[in-house]
Coordinates of C-alpha atoms in Angstrom, one line a residue:
X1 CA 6.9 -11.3 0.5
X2 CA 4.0 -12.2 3.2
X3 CA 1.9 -9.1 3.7
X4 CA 1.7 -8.0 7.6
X5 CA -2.4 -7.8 9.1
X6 CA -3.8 -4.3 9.3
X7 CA -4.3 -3.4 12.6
X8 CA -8.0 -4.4 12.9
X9 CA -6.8 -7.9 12.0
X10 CA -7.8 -8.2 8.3
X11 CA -5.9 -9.4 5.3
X12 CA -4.9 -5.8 3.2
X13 CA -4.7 -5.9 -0.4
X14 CA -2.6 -4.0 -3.4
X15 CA -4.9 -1.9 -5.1
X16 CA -4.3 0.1 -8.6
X17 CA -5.4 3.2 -9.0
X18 CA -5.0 6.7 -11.1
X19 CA -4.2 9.5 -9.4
X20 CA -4.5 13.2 -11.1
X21 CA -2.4 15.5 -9.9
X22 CA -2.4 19.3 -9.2
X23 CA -1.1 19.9 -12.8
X24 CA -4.0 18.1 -14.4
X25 CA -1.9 15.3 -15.1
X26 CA -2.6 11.7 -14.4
X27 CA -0.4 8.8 -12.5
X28 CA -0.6 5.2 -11.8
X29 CA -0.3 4.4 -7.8
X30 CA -0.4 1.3 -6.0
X31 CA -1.1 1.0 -2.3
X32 CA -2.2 -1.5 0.3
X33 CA -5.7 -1.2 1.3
X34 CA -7.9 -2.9 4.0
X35 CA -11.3 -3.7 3.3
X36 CA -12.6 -3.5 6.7
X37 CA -11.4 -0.5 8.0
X38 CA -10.7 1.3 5.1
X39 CA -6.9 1.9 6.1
X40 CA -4.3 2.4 3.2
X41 CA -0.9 2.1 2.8
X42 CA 2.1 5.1 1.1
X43 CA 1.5 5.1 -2.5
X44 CA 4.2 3.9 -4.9
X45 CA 3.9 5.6 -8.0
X46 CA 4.1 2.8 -11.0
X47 CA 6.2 5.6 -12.9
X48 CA 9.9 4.2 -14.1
X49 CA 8.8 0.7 -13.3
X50 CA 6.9 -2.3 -14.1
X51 CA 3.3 -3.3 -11.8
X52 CA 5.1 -6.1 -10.7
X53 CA 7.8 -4.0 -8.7
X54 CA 5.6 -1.2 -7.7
X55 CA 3.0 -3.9 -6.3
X56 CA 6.1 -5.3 -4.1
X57 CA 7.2 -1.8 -3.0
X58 CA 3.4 -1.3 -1.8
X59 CA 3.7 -4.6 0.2
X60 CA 7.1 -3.2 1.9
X61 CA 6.0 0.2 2.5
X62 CA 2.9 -1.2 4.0
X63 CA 4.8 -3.9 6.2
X64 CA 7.2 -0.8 7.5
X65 CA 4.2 1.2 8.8
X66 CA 2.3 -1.6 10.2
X67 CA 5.8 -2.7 11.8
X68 CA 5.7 1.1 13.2
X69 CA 2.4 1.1 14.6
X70 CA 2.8 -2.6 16.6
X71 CA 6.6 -2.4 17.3
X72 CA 6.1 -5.4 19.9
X73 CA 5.0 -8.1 17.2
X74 CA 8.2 -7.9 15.0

């Protein structure tokens, strides 16, 4: 799946992270993130599924909102 430019132009990347929640409890997330502007994409819980899939679903979810954002260049 080819991963759409943020919209300052740069190349986004899937990025791992833990995430504790309001109960004290920890989760795995992955999300698309620029490293020019900072801009981040939903985060897709790992939980029920392998790194693999939940990297993919990051890449989608990040597609859709950039596709959202510049309607035009779809």
């Amino acid at each position: 799946m080819q991963k759409r430019r943020c919209t300052c132009g740069a190349i986004a990347h899937v990025r791992r992270r833990i995430r504790r929640l309001a109960d004290g409890s920890e989760e795995v997330i992955h999300e698309m993130s620029c490293p020019v502007c900072g801009q981040t994409g939903p985060a897709i819980p790992e939980a029920g599924s392998d790194e693999a899939s939940a990297s993919a679903a990051a890449v989608q979810a990040w597609n859709e909102m950039i596709a959202r954002l510049r309607p035009l260049e779809s």
